[in-house]
Each structure stands twice: as structure tokens, then as C-alpha cells.
Amino acid sequence: MSLQAEQPRYKPYKGAAAGWGALRSVTHAWLDSKQPFKNLRALLQTNQHGGFDCPGCAWGDSPEDGHIKFCENGAKAVNWEATKRRVDAAFFARYSVSQLREQSDYWLEYQGRLTEPMRYDRASDHYVPVAWDAAFALIAKHLHALESPHQAEFYTSGRASNEAAFLYQLFVRAYGTNNFPDCSNMCHEASGVALGESVGVGKGTVTFADFAHADAIFVLGQNPGTNHPRMLEPLREAVKRGAQVVCFNPLKERGLERFQHPQHALEMLSNGSAPLNTAFFRPALGGDMAALRGIAKFLWQWQREAEASGAPAVFDQAFIAAHTDGLDAYLTALDASSWDSLVKQSGLSLAEIEQAARLYRNAERVIICWAMGITQHHHSVATIQEISNLQLLRGNLGRPGAGLCPVRGHSNVQGDRTMGINERPPAALLDALERRFQFQVPRLHGHNTVEAINAMLEGQAKVFIGLGGNFAQATPDSPRTHQALENCALTVQISTKLNRSHLTCGADALILPCLGRTDIDRQAGGPQAVTVEDSFSMIHASHGQLEPLSALMRSEPAIVAGIAKATLGNRPVDWDALIADYARIRELIADTLPGFEDFNRRLQHPGGFYLGNSAGARQWNTAGGKARFMANALPASLLHAKVRQSGEQPDLILQSLRSHDQYNTTIYGLDDRYRGVKGQRRVLFVNEADIRRLGYEPGQKVDLLSLWNDGVERRVQGFTLLAFDIPPGQAAAYYPETNPLVPLDSIGAGSHTPTSKFIAIKLAASRGDAAIRLAQG
Ligand SMILES: Nc1nc2c(c(=O)[nH]1)N[C@H]1C(S)=C(S)[C@@H](COP(=O)(O)OP(=O)(O)OC[C@H]3O[C@@H](n4cnc5c(=O)[nH]c(N)nc54)[C@H](O)[C@@H]3O)O[C@H]1N2
Ligand SMILES: Nc1nc2c(c(=O)[nH]1)N[C@H]1C(S)=C(S)[C@@H](COP(=O)(O)OP(=O)(O)OC[C@H]3O[C@@H](n4cnc5c(=O)[nH]c(N)nc54)[C@H](O)[C@@H]3O)O[C@H]1N2
Ligand SMILES: [Mo]
């Protein structure tokens, strides 16, 4: 992998997803890491009992299957973390913070692992070494200086282990606040909110085994070929045994079209690739709620016809009667939604909606999966409740081969929530903490990500601590977010790799280097394992395999404990004793959280244990004790009122998404193989007719401006127009380059998630040119 940007090229990709191309790409990454053999050993341990959990995505594996479980992008994630390159004191002596700011996000992370704690020295504009104890003391000093604990923000990214997350929330609540902005606020928050109201639990109801029993698997707003490659295997198996895979995605994502598995030698040799999808629908951005409602409306029509003719019912009436509330109001809403409005808003024809409805009805057991194409809209909560409504109509919940499957992103984002990383914690959690630890737990709701940014912008919050992640780049409205961090008295980043958040400093700033999943974590009681929870609520252990690069790195639990001890002393727990042996942390978890009884013993089971899911067991922890049909109104217009108030019409609606060579803000390379892009990231995928309609030529460079009513110019520069197979009126470009375009208050109703998949933009002749730095707004 060379750091010189290759000559930008665009050529449609002809190969299958995964398969040879994937292996070639992995081999390339190994050879580049300077320690291929060690990494090969590490990779073979990924997701095996006794190995480490893949730091890639949150997809789960079959607990029984003996297959080696890794994928191309998991391999990249392992390799990226297990580099030998180091960002140490000498590195920071060489580069000032201002110089580092000139570099791309790609360059910053490529420099290697952070190996020692550093403190920002404003006078010299350099980071300089600091002792761990001095760093902890500085944090304690700042936290004590605040007028109120609510003036501190404690961010979490979804790689933190259960042990780290549990200690973190315990420390922060003992300190006195629920200010827990986290990556989930930008990710599956809408799924949690929607499903909590609909079925009483904010997690997916299916397990890995269900995929083998489904007659149809609907995949909405998700690109598993890139972001959850291990999911392709059960999809492929499903197609092989005759089940339907039905995709809703405006982009014909390659992984969903064709697939060959890199571990099935025969198929690779014959270069055959079975078609994966059996139907592909291409809705308007944000059109899924209307499409789902259209499917439900067909089911309702057929149900009425069945009632009239005496044919078998379409609805699962026994299930509806025993388990649900609110059907009548929902049917009234279906009647009130005209076919015209459903067709117009969904972007699908009536015939397509009917075809999807037939596929749905013909399947006895249906799983619906979804990801960011569904969760990052203004009406995401309502859309996900429409998914749940549909499943309830036919009892597709809480039986084998059927259910709801929000496919999580970060490998432990679901576990972090389970551990209590939640700015709106349920009372039961707080009660349990209070009982077990005997201190008065704060009851006031805290800040989510967008609220935290606003609080820092307004000077209300003054200390920011990030347990992983890249807050400066992952969040919306980048110039404002950067200002927010810079307003702080102290910013602390607990990280494995250098990123822009380290260069967006408060008056004081610390970098605290931590161990990653792949690293051996040695404590007083010997090498420690941590635990994680996957998308199917399976809890399993993760053991690091590689010798850490530096003795000065510490584990996340140890860093959290260090901050806690410096701030609170030995209250409410003996922090050092917990760090000596993480089994003691798990005992505290077992004491406080439901489902974790006998945690340490159950962890011994190969493949881990299932936490359970109430809705999956047809128990409904909702207000009325039933699953609820939610009769939400369709949005009157997909365009936000504040866009309409701008007085301008958008040229295009933009979604921001991931390339094949990135992990969120971590950029592994400049290619996007399945979409045929090479050597560049500043591209705008647009329909050729739209390019010409707007008066441009394919290949030309443009600036993108987003529309909002606040008079602020939000602009990113120098994007090459790529004529692409994308529905008219839509555009797509990569995250995080486009984050400056997302207004801070363009958020989901009820979820507060930035609307990263629906940005109203105009194009303008480019002010900048090719010299514009990568990955900067
Ligand atoms: N290799 C790799 N793996 C990852 C990540 C990574 O960056 N790299 N990130 C991890 C994280 S944190 C997450 S949350 C997941 C993200 O996984 P995905 O949700 O797959 O990620 P995105 O790239 O944002 O893709 C969104 C998909 O939704 C489609 N889409 C956009 N808008 C709409 C819409 O309105 N309707 C419909 N039906 N489709 C739409 C897009 O065309 C695209 O295919 O992946 C996780 N895994
Ligand atoms: N426009 C737009 N914005 C988005 C999205 C989008 O689709 N479009 N997606 C959103 C989503 S789904 C998410 S989840 C967020 C992601 O937001 P974040 O989770 O904040 O961002 P990441 O890029 O995953 O964080 C990368 C950094 O994490 C650190 N890191 C890596 N591994 C570890 C570890 O094991 N421990 C610790 N302590 N640090 C580690 C490294 O320093 C690395 O630089 O972004 C959101 N932002
Ligand atoms: Mo995510």
C-alpha cells in the first residue's frame, strides 16, 4: 500500500464479491504490515474459542461451526491494528500539531500505533511525553474544577469491551452524570428507540441459527459485501436451499448481487458465483417506510379478500389476538395512506411494491435485516416501527427462522449499551447500581452525541473524554464539532491510532494509548480476557494474541480505573483489585445486570452464551405488556422543513456511505473495489442524466453545498462527478469527507441521529482543485 495517491481511475468491477479479489487484497495488506507470519497466526485465531473477537463488525458466528471465521475486511482490521509502525515521542517531536493537521485522515492512522501517553504543550504546539500518573492527576484536577459533573462529556466508541464499558459507566455515574454520548447515537439509536416502543426490547430478536430456517430474508439499507462480509455466507446458504433474499437498496451493491466464498476452494477455481439476491428493489432515499407500508397495505387487501372468500387468512390472527395491541389504528393508517402517496414517496412502482408483498406473503418465515440506510434518516424510528408492524401482521417474531435483525456496526456497540453506556438509562439499571454499590446514582438524563456537541459549543461542557473512536470526524457539521472540542478546558482521547480528534485539542489535551483486541493484556493476575456481545446477543470472550508494541500502553479497563482512582479514590470499588483480575469485574456485572448470572462460569462454554431476548421469547416488556402496532404518519414530505425554508430547491439528495477500504473514519486505502473506484475518495456518484441536467460533464470537479435555514455555508470542495448506476435525483459520496455538510440539528425524530443518508445539496463550480487534501472538509 503506497501512501502516494494512485492515479484516480474508475472502472466498473466485474468480479464477484469476496472470492479471489478479496484474497488478493488481504494478501496485499499482510505483506504491507511488515509482520505477515505473526498476523497470519493472529488471524487464524480470530473468532475461535480462545482467540480474539474480530475488531471488525458485530456480525455473529454459528457457535457450532468449526469453520475459520474471517473475512477480507476483518483481516484488514486485524492487520491495521497489528502494525509494527509506532507513533511515539520521537514522532511527536518531529511533527507539530499544526503540521499533523495538514495531513489526511488516511496518513494519520497509517503512521502506526500510539505507544506512550502524551500531553499537548500549547507553547511549542507539540505533544510531549507525560507519565501515566501525571495524566490521571491532570484529568482529576479538571474534573474537580467543574461546577457540576454535568459539565463533562464521556464518549464511547463501540470497540470498548464489556469490562471497560462497565467500569467506565460505574466511574462516570459515581462521579455524578449520565453524559454518555456514544457512537450508537449516530448508528443504530433509532433501532433501539423504535423496537423498545414496539416490542419492548431495543435489540434484534433473531439468532444466527434462525438464518438457516428463514424462507425469506429482507435486507434493507445495508451493504454487507463491504461492511458485514461474514453475513454473505448465511445469505448464500439461504439462496442455495431455495429461500428468497430480497434487497432494498438504491445502489446495486456488488456483495448483494453476486458472491463466492473465499474459503470454498472449488467455487473459486471454477470462478462461479451464485446470484445472491432473488429480488432487488431500488427505493428513493428515505423511501423505505412508504415501501413497507405499501407491502402491509397489500397484505391487508389480501386479508380482506380472504375474509370475503373464506380462503386461509393472510394475517396471523391467533398471534395478533394473543400478543399485540393497536391493530385497528394501524389498519386505519393503512387505509389512509393512498397508493399514489406510497408510490411517490417510496420511489418504487405499484407493481414492484406488489411483487415485494407477494415475496413477503409467500414466505412462512421472514427475517428482516437493516442497517444505516434505514437508521440515518429523519423518520428512521417510524420506518423501523413499520418493519416491526409488518412482521407482527404475520407473526414473524419469536419463532424459528423469523424476526427482527438490526445488523450492528462496531464489534461491541451492542454490549456497551447492555453495560449501561446510555445517556437515558432505564430506571432498573440505576436501581441495580444503587443497590449494589451504595451511592446515589444521578437520575437526570445526560447528553447524546449531538447534545454534547451543542453543550461544548455553548461552553456548558468543558471536559471531553473519549473512550475510543474519532469524535471530531465521525460527527456531523465538522467545523462546528471541531470548534466544540477546541472550546473545552480538557480533551482526552483513549486510542490505539492517531486521528483528527487528537489534533482538535482543548486548552489541555491528552492522548492515552491503549491495547486493542489483538494485544495480549497482562495484569497482576496474569493474561486477561475481555468479553463482547454480537448482534445476536451472544456473549463471548476475547483473548489478545500478539505481544504489545510498547510496555507503556495500557488496557482500556486499566486506563478507566486509573482515571477513576485519581478522581474518586477507592470509591465505590477498589479499582486496582478489579484490574488485577477482570473476572472480578464480571462478578460485579453478574451482580447488577440481568442475564449475566454466573457470568464467569458460563463464559467457559465454547462460543459463549446467549443473553436471551424477551421479544424473541414472545414476552413484551412494553407499557401494555403486548407488542404494539405503531400507527405513525408517513412524512408529509421527505424534505425537512428547514431545507424548504432555505428558499432553494436541492439539485440532488446525497447519502454518505462507506467505501470498501475503510472502517468508519479509518481509511485503509483509496480504492472502493466493488464500486470500481481506484485511488480516490473525493467522488460524487451521480446518474449521468443528472450530471448533464445540472450542466456538468462526467469527470468534472464540483463543490457540494447543503441546504438549511440557518444561513451557514456548508461546503466541501473538489468532488469528481462519477457517472454511476444510481436512481435519478440521488447522489452518494463517502463519509467522513461529507460530514461538514450535515447540519448539527438535522437529526432523526426520537433518535437524535444525524441524517447522514439524506442531505439536500446543490452543486457549484469547484473553487478548489485536485490539490485539495484528502479527507478534509
Ligand atoms: N469494512 C467495514 N465494516 C464495517 C464498517 C466499516 O466502515 N467498514 N462500519 C461498521 C459500522 S459502525 C456500521 S454502523 C456498519 C454499517 O454498515 P452499512 O449500513 O452497510 O454501511 P453504509 O456504507 O453506511 O451503507 C449503507 C447502505 O444503505 C444504502 N442506503 C442508503 N440510504 C438508503 C435508503 O434510504 N434506503 C435504502 N433501502 N438503502 C439506503 C446504501 O446504498 C448502502 O448500501 O458496518 C460496520 N462494519
Ligand atoms: N456522514 C456519516 N457520518 C457517520 C456515519 C455515516 O454513515 N455517515 N456513520 C456513523 C456510525 S454508524 C458510527 S458507528 C460512527 C463511528 O464513530 P467512531 O466510533 O467514533 O469512529 P471510528 O472511526 O470507528 O473510530 C476510529 C478510531 O478509534 C480508535 N480505536 C480503534 N480501535 C480501538 C480500540 O480497541 N480501543 C480504543 N480505545 N480505541 C480504538 C482509533 O484511534 C481510531 O482512530 O460514525 C458515524 N458517522
Ligand atoms: Mo455504526
PDB file of C-alpha atoms and ligand atoms in Angstrom, residues 183-184 186-188 372 376 407-410 413 658 663-664 735, ligand 3:
ATOM      1  CA  CYS A 183     -21.246   6.111  18.552  1.00  0.00           C
ATOM      2  CA  SER A 184     -24.590   4.355  18.838  1.00  0.00           C
ATOM      3  CA  MET A 186     -25.026   8.087  15.189  1.00  0.00           C
ATOM      4  CA  CYS A 187     -25.664   4.466  14.294  1.00  0.00           C
ATOM      5  CA  HIS A 188     -28.491   2.161  15.478  1.00  0.00           C
ATOM      6  CA  MET A 372     -27.553   2.609   8.185  1.00  0.00           C
ATOM      7  CA  GLN A 376     -29.848   7.663   9.465  1.00  0.00           C
ATOM      8  CA  VAL A 407     -27.259  -5.527  11.993  1.00  0.00           C
ATOM      9  CA  ARG A 408     -24.961  -3.663  14.363  1.00  0.00           C
ATOM     10  CA  GLY A 409     -21.817  -1.886  13.352  1.00  0.00           C
ATOM     11  CA  HIS A 410     -18.938  -1.775  15.815  1.00  0.00           C
ATOM     12  CA  VAL A 413     -21.547  -1.451  20.331  1.00  0.00           C
ATOM     13  CA  ARG A 658     -18.529   3.659   3.367  1.00  0.00           C
ATOM     14  CA  TYR A 663     -13.528   1.274   8.703  1.00  0.00           C
ATOM     15  CA  ASN A 664     -15.610   4.309   9.625  1.00  0.00           C
ATOM     16  CA  TYR A 735     -18.139   9.538   4.901  1.00  0.00           C
TER      17      TYR A 735
HETATM   18 MO    MO B   3     -22.013   2.218  13.341  1.00  0.00          MO
END
